[in-house]
PDB file of C-alpha atoms in Angstrom:
ATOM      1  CA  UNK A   1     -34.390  60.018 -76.306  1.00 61.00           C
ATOM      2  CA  UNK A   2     -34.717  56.345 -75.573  1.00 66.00           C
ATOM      3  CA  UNK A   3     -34.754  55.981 -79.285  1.00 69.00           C
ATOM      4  CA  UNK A   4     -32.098  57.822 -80.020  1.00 69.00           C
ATOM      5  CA  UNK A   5     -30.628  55.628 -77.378  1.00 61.00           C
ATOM      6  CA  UNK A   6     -31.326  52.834 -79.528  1.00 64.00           C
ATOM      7  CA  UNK A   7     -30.017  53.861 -82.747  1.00 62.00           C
ATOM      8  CA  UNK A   8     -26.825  54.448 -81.487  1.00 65.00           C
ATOM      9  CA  UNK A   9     -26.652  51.226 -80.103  1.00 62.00           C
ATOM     10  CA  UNK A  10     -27.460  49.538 -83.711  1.00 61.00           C
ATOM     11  CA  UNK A  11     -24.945  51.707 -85.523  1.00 61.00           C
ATOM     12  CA  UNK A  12     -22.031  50.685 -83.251  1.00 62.00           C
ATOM     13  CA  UNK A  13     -22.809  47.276 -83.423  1.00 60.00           C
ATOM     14  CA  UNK A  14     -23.762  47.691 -87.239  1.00 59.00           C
ATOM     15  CA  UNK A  15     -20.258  49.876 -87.704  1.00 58.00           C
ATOM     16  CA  UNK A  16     -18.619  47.016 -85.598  1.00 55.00           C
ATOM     17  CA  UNK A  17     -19.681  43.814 -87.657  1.00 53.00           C
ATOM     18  CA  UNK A  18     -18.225  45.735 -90.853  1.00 51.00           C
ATOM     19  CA  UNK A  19     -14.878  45.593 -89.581  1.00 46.00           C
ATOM     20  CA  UNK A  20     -14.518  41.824 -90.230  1.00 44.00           C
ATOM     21  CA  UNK A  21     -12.935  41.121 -93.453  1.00 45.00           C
ATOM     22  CA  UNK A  22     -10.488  38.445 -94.539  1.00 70.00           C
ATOM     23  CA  UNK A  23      -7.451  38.627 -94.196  1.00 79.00           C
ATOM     24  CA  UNK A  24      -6.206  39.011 -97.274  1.00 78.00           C
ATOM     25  CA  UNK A  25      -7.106  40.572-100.667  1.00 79.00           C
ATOM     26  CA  UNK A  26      -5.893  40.555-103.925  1.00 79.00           C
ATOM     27  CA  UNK A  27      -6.655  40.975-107.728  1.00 77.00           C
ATOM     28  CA  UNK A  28      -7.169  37.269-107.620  1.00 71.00           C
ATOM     29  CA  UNK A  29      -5.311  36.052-110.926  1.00 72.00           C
ATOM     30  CA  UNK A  30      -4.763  31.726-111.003  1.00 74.00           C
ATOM     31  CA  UNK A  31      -1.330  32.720-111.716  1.00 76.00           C
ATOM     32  CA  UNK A  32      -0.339  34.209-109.562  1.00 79.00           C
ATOM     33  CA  UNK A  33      -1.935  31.958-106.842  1.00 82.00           C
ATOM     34  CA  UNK A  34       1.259  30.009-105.455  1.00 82.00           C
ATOM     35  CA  UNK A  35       2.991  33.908-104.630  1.00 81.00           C
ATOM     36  CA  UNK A  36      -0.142  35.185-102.930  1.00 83.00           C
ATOM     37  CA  UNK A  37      -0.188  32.221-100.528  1.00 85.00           C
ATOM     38  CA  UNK A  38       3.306  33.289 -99.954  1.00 83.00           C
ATOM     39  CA  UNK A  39       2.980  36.056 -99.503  1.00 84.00           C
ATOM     40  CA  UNK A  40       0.146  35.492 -97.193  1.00 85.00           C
ATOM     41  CA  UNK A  41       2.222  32.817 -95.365  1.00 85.00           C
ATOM     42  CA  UNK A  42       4.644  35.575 -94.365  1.00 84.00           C
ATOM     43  CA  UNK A  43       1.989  38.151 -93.323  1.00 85.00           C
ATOM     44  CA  UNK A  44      -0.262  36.236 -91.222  1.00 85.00           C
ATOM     45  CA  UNK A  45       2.220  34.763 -88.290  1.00 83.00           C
ATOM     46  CA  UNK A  46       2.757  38.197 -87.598  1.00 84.00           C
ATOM     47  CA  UNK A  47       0.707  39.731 -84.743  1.00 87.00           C
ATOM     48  CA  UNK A  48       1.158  42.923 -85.888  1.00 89.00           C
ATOM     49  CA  UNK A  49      -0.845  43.067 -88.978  1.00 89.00           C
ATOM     50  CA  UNK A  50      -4.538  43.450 -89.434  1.00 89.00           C
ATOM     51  CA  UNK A  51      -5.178  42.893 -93.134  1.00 89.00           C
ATOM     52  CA  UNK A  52      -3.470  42.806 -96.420  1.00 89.00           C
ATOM     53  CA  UNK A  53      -4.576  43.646 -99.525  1.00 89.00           C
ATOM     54  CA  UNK A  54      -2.197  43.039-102.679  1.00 88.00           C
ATOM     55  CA  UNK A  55      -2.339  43.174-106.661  1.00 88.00           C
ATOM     56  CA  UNK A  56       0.299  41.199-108.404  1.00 86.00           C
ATOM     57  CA  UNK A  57       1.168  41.014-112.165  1.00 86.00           C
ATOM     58  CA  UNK A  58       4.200  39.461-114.254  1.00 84.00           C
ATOM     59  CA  UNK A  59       6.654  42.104-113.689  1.00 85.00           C
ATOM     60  CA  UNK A  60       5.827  44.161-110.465  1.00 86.00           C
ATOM     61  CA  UNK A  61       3.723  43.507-106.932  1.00 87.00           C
ATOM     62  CA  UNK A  62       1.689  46.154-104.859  1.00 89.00           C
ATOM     63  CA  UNK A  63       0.852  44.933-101.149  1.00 89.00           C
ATOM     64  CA  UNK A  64      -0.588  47.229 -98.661  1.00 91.00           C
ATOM     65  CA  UNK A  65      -0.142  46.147 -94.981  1.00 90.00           C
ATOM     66  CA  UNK A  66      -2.872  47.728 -92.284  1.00 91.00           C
ATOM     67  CA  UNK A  67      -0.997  47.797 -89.116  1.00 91.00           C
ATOM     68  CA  UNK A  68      -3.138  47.001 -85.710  1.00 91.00           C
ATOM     69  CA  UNK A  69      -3.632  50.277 -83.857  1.00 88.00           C
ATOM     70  CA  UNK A  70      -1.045  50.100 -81.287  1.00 88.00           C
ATOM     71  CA  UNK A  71       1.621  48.617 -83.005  1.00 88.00           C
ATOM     72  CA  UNK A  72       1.746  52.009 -84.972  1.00 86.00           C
ATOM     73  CA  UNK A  73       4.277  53.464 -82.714  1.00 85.00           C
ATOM     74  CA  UNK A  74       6.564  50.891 -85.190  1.00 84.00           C
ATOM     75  CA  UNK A  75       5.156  50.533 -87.871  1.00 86.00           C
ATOM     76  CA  UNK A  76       8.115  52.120 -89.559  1.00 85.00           C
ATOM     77  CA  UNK A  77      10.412  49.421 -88.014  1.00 87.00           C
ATOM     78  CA  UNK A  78       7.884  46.623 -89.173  1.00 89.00           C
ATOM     79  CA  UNK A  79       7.688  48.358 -92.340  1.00 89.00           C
ATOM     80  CA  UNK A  80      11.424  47.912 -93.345  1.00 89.00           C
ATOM     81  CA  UNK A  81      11.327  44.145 -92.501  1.00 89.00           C
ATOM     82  CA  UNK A  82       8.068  43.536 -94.030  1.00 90.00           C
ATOM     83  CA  UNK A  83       9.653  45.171 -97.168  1.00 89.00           C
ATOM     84  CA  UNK A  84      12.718  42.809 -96.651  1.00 89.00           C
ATOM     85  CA  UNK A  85      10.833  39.845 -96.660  1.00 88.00           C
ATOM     86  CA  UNK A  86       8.627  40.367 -99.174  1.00 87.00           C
ATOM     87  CA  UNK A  87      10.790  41.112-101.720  1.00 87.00           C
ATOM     88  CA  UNK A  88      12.656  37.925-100.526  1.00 87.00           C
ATOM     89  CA  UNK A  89       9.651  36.277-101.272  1.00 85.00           C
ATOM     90  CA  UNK A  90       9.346  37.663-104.884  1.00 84.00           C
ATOM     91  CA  UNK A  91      12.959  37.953-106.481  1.00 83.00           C
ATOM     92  CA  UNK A  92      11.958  38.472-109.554  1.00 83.00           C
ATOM     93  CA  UNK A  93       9.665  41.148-109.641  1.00 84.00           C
ATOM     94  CA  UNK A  94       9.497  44.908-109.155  1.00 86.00           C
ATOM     95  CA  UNK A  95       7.805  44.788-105.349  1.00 87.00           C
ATOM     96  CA  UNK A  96       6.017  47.782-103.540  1.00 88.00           C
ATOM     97  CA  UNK A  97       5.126  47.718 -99.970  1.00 90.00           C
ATOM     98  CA  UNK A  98       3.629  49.993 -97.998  1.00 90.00           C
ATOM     99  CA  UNK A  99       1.440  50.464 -94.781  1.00 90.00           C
ATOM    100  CA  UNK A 100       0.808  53.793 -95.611  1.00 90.00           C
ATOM    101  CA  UNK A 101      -3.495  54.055 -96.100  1.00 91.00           C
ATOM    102  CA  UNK A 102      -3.325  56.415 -99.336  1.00 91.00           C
ATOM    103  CA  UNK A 103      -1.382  52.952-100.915  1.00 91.00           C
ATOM    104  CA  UNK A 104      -3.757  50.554 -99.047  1.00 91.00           C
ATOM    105  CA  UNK A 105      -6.650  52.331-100.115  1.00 91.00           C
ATOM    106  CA  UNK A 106      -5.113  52.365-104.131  1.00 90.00           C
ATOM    107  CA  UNK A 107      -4.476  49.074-103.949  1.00 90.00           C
ATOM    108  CA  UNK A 108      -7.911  48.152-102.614  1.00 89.00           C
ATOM    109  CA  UNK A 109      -9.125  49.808-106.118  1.00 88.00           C
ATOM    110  CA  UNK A 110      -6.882  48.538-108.177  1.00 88.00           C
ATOM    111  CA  UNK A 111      -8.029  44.387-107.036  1.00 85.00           C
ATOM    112  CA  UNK A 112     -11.125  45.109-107.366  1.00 85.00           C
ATOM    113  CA  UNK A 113     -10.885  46.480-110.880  1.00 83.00           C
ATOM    114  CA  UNK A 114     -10.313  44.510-114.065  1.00 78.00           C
ATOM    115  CA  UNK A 115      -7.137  46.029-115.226  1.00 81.00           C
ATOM    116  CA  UNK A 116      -4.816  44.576-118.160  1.00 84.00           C
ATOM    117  CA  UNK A 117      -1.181  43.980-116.535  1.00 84.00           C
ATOM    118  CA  UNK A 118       0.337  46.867-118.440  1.00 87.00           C
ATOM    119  CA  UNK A 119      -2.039  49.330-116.934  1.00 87.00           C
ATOM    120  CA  UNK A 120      -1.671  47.635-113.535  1.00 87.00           C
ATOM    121  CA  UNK A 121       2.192  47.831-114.236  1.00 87.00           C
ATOM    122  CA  UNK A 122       1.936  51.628-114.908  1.00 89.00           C
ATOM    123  CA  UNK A 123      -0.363  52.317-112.445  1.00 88.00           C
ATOM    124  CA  UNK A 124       1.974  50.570-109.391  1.00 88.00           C
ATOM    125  CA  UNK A 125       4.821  52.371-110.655  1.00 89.00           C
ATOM    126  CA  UNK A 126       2.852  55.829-109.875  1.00 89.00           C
ATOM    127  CA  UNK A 127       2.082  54.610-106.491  1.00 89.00           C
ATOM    128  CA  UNK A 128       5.864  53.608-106.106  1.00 88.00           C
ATOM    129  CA  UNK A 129       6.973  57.306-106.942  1.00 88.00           C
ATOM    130  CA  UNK A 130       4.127  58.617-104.548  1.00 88.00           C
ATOM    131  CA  UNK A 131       5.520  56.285-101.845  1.00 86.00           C
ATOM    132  CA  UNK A 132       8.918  57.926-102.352  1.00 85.00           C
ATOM    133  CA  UNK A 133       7.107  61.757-102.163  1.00 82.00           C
ATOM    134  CA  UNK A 134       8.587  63.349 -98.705  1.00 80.00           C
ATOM    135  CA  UNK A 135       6.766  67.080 -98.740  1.00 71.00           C
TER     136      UNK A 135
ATOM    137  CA  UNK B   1      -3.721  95.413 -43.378  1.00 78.00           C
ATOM    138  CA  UNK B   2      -0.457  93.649 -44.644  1.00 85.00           C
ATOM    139  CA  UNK B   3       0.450  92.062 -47.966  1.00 88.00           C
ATOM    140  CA  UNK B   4      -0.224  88.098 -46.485  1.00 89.00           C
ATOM    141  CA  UNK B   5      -3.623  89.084 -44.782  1.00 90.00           C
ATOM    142  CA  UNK B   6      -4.764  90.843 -48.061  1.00 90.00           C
ATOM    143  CA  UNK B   7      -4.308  88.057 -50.287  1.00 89.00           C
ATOM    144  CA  UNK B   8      -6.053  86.121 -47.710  1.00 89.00           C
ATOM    145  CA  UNK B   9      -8.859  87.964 -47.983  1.00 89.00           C
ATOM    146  CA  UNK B  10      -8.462  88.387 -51.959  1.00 87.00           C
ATOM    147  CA  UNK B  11      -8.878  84.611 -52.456  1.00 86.00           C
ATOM    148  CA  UNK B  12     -11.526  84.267 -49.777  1.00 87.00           C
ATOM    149  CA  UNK B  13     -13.898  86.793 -51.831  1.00 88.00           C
ATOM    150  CA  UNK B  14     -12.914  86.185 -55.266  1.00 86.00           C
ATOM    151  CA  UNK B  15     -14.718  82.950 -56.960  1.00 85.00           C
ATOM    152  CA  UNK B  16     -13.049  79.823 -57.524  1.00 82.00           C
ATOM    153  CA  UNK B  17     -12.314  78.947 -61.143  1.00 78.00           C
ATOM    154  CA  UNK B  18     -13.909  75.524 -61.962  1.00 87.00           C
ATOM    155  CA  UNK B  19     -10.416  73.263 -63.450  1.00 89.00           C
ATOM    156  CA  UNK B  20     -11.965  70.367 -63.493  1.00 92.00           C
ATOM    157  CA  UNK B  21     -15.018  71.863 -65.966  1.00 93.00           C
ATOM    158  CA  UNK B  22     -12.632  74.289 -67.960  1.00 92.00           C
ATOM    159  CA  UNK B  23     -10.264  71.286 -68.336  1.00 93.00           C
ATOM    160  CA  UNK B  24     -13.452  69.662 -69.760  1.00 94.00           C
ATOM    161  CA  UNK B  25     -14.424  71.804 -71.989  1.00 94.00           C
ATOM    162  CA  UNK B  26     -11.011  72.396 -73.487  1.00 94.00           C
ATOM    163  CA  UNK B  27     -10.476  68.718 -74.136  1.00 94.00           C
ATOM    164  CA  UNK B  28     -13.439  68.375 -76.327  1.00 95.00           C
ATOM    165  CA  UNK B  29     -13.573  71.723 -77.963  1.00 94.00           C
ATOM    166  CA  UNK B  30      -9.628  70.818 -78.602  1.00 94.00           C
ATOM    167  CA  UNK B  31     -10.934  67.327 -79.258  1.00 94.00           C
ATOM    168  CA  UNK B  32     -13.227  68.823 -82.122  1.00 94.00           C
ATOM    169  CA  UNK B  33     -11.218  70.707 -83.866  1.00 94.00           C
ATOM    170  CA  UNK B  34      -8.634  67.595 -84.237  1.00 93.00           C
ATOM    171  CA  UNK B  35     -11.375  65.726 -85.466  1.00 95.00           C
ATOM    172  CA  UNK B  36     -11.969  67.834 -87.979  1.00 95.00           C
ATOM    173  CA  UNK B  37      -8.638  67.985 -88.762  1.00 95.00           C
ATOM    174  CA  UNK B  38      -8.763  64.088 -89.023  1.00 95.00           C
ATOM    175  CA  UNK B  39     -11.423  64.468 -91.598  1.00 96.00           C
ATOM    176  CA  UNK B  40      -9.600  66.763 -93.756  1.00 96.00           C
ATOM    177  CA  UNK B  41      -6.762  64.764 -93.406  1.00 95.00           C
ATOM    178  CA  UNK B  42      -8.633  61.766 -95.066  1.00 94.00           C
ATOM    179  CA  UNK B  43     -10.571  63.795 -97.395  1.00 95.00           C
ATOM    180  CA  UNK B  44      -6.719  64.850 -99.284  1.00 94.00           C
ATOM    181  CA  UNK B  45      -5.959  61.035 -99.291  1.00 93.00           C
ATOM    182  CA  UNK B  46      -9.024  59.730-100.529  1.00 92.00           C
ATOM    183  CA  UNK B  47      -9.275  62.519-103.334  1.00 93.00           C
ATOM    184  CA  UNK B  48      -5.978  64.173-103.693  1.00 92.00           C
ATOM    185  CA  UNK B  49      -2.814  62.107-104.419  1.00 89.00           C
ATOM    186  CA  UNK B  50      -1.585  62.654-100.592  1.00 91.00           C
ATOM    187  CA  UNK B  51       0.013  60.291 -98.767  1.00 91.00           C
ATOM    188  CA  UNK B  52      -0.022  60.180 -95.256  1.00 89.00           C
ATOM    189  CA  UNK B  53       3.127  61.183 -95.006  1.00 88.00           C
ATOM    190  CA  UNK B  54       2.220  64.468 -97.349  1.00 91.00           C
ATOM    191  CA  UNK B  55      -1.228  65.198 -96.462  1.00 92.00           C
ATOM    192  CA  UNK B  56       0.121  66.856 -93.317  1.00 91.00           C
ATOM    193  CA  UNK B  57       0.522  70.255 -94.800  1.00 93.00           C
ATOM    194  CA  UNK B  58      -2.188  70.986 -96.758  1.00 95.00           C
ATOM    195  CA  UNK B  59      -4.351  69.782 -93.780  1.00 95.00           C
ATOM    196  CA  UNK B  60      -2.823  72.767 -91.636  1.00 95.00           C
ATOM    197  CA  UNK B  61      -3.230  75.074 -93.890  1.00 95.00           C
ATOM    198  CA  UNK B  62      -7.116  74.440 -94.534  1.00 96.00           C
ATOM    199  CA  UNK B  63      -7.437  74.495 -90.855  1.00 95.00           C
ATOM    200  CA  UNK B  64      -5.656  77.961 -90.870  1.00 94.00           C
ATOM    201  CA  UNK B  65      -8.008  79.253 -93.595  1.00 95.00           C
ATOM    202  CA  UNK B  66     -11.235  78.161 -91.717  1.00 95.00           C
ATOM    203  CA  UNK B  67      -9.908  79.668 -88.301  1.00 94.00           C
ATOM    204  CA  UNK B  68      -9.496  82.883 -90.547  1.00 94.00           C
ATOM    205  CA  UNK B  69     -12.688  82.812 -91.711  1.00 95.00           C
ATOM    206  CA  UNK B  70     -14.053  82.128 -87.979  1.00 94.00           C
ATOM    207  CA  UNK B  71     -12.065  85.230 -87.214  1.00 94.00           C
ATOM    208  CA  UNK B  72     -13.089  87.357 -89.586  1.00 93.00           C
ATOM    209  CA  UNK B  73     -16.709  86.983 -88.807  1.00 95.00           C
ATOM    210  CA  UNK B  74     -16.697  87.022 -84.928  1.00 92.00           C
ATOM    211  CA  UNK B  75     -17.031  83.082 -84.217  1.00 94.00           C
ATOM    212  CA  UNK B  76     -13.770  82.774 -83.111  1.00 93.00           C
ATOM    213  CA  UNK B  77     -13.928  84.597 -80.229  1.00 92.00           C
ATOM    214  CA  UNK B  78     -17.248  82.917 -78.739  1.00 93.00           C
ATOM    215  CA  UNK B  79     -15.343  79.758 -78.468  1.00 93.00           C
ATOM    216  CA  UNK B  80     -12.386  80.769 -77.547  1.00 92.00           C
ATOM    217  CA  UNK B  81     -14.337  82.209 -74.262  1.00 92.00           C
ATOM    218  CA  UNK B  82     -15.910  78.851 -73.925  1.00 92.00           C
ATOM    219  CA  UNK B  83     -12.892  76.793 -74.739  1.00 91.00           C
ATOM    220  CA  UNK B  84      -9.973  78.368 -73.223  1.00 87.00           C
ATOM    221  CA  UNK B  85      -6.858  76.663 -73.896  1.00 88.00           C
ATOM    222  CA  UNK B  86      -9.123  73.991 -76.403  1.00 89.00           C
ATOM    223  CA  UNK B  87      -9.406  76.702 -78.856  1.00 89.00           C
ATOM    224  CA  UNK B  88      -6.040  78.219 -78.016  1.00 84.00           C
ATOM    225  CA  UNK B  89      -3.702  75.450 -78.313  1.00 82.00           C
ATOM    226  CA  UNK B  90      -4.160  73.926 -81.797  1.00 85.00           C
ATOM    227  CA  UNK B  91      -2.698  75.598 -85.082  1.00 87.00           C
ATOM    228  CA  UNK B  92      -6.112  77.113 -85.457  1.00 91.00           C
ATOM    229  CA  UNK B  93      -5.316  79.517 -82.356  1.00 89.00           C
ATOM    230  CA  UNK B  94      -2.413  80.699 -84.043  1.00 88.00           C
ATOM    231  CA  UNK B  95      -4.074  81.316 -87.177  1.00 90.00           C
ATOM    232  CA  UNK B  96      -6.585  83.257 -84.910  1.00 91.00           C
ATOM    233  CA  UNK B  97      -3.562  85.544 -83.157  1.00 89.00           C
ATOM    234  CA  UNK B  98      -2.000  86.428 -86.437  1.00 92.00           C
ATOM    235  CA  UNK B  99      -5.228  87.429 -88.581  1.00 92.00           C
ATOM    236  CA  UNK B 100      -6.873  88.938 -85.351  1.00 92.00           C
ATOM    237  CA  UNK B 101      -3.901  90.665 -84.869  1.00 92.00           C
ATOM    238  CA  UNK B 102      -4.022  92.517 -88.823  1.00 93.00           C
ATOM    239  CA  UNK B 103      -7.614  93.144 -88.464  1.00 92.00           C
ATOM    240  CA  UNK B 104      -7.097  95.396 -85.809  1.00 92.00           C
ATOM    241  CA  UNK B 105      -4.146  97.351 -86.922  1.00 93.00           C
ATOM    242  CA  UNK B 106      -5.264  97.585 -90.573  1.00 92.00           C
ATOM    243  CA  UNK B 107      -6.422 101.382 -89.843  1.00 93.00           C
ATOM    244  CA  UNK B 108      -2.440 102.251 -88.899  1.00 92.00           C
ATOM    245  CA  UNK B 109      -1.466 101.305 -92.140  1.00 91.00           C
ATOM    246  CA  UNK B 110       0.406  98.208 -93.900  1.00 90.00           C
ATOM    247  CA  UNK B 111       3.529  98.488 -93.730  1.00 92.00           C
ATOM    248  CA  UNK B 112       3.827  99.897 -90.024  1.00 91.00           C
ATOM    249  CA  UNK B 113       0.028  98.591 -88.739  1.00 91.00           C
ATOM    250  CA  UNK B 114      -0.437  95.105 -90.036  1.00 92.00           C
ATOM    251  CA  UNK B 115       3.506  93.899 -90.838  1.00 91.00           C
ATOM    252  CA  UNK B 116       4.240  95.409 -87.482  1.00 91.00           C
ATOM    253  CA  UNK B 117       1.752  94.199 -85.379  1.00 91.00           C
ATOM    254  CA  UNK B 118       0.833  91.068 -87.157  1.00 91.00           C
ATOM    255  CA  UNK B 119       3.002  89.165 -84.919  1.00 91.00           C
ATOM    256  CA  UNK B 120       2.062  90.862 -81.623  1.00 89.00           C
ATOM    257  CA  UNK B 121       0.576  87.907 -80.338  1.00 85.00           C
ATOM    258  CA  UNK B 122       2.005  85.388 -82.593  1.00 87.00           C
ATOM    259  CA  UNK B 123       5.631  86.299 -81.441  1.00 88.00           C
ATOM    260  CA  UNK B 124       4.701  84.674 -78.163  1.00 85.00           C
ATOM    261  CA  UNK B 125       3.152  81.539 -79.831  1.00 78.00           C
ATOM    262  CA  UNK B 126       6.478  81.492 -82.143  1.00 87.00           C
ATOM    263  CA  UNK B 127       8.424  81.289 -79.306  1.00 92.00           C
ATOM    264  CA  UNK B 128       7.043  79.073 -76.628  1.00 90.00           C
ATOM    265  CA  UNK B 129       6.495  76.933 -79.564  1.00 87.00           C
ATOM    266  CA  UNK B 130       9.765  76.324 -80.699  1.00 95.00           C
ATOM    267  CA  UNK B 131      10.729  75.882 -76.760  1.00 96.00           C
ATOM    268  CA  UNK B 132       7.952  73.273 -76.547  1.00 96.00           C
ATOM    269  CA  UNK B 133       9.303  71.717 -79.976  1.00 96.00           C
ATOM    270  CA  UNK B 134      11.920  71.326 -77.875  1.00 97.00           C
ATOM    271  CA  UNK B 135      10.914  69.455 -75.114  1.00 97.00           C
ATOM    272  CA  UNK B 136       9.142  67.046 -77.111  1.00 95.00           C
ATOM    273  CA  UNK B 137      11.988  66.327 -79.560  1.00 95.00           C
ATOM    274  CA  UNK B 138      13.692  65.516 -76.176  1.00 95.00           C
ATOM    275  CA  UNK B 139      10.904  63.075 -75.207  1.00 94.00           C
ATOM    276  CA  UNK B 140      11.078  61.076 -78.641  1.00 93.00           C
ATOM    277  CA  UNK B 141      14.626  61.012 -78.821  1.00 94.00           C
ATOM    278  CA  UNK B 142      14.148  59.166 -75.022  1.00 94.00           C
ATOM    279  CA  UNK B 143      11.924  57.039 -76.438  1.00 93.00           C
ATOM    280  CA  UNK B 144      13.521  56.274 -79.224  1.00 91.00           C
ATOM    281  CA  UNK B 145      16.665  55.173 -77.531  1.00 93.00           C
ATOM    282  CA  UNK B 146      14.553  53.069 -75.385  1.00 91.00           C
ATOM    283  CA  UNK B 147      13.305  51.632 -78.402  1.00 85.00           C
ATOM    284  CA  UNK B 148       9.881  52.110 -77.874  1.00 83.00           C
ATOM    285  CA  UNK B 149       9.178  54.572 -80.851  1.00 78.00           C
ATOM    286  CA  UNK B 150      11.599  55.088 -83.700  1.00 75.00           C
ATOM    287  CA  UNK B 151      11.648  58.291 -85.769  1.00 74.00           C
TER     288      UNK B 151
END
């Protein structure tokens, strides 16, 4: 029992410790590097947010937002002016942004992976028309 | 003996009904079944081109088939008596009152045992649930013109 006790106590603190990531991820392309810190710039004075993770290419952006746990009564709301600013941010491009996990979690793949741009551009356009899906 | 000194005696003899320990066991019965829920949930997001938005529906309609299977072999029922309301309350319940519900009036028939009976029970979920639907829309919409929540 005691070390059962014990176990438990080393997987919370275990699961805990995994938690801490930076702040921000992306496909991590030279350049590209002056938008991310934008980008990043904009994110991080907001208490609301808890990570991003974001793939960029010449034509089109992906950034996922994870929202804090209590501030997803909102998230919505921040949503919408996240989506506002961002896309302020990057005139020129075809910008998706999301705080939805399915897109966080698709974006999270697509950084890590080695993709050429035009798959990455075909790829975020998929996730765009997901995004869109209501039913 | 009159009416008042009846039910006197009624409740002095009959045993009290634990609501603290039912409540208990009702919340985490309930909370198990939303847990698995949870998991299904995630397992159409992470594998299935869901969103969170869309992974709603297919989520309640696994947890429908496994109540039906639970029905159809007897599980159901054991924790439902252990659960109460835990068991009763989620979509799973309903699932439980519809199939239940055609099992038993197969023998009659289809069209007049199982289409008419299938919603013996249900009816009452149906309905309490759309007044309940209610009421909560009501809540939100308070909430949302506080500004607290938005739709």
């Amino acid at each position: 029992m005691k070390k059962w006790f014990g176990l438990l106590v080393i997987l919370i603190l275990v699961g805990c410790n995994n938690g801490k990531n930076d702040f921000m991820a992306t496909n991590n392309k030279e350049e590209y590097q002056q938008q991310q810190q934008k980008i990043e710039q904009i994110l991080k004075e907001d208490k609301h947010v808890k990570r991003v993770t974001a793939v960029f290419t010449k034509d089109s952006a992906i950034v996922g937002i994870e929202v804090k746990p209590f501030s997803k009564w909102n998230k919505q709301k921040y949503e919408k002016k996240w989506k506002k600013e961002v896309e302020k941010a990057l005139p020129d491009r075809n910008v998706v942004v999301s705080t939805d996990l399915k897109l966080i979690m698709e974006t999270d793949k697509l950084a890590k992976k080695q993709l050429s741009e035009k798959k990455l551009d075909k790829k975020i356009k998929d996730l765009k028309k997901l995004e869109k899906e209501e039913t | 003996m009159d009416p008042k000194q009846y039910d006197n005696l009624q409740q002095s003899i009959s045993p009290k009904p634990s609501i603290l320990k039912n409540c208990l066991k009702a919340f985490l019965v309930g909370g198990i079944f939303c847990t698995v829920g949870q998991l299904i949930t995630y397992i159409y997001i992470s594998y299935f081109n869901f969103t969170e938005k869309t992974a709603g529906n297919p989520t309640v309609a696994t947890m429908i088939f496994i109540a039906m299977l639970l029905t159809g072999f007897g599980l159901y029922k054991k924790i439902g008596q252990f659960a109460g309301a835990g068991s009763a309350v989620p979509v799973t319940g309903f699932g439980n009152a519809v199939i239940s519900a055609a099992i038993e009036h197969k023998t009659e028939g289809f069209v007049l045992g199982v289409g008419g009976n299938i919603f013996k029970l249900a009816g009452s979920v149906i309905v309490f649930g759309v007044v309940s639907a209610f009421v909560v829309a009501l809540v939100k919409l308070i909430l949302v013109t506080m500004g607290v929540a938005n739709w």
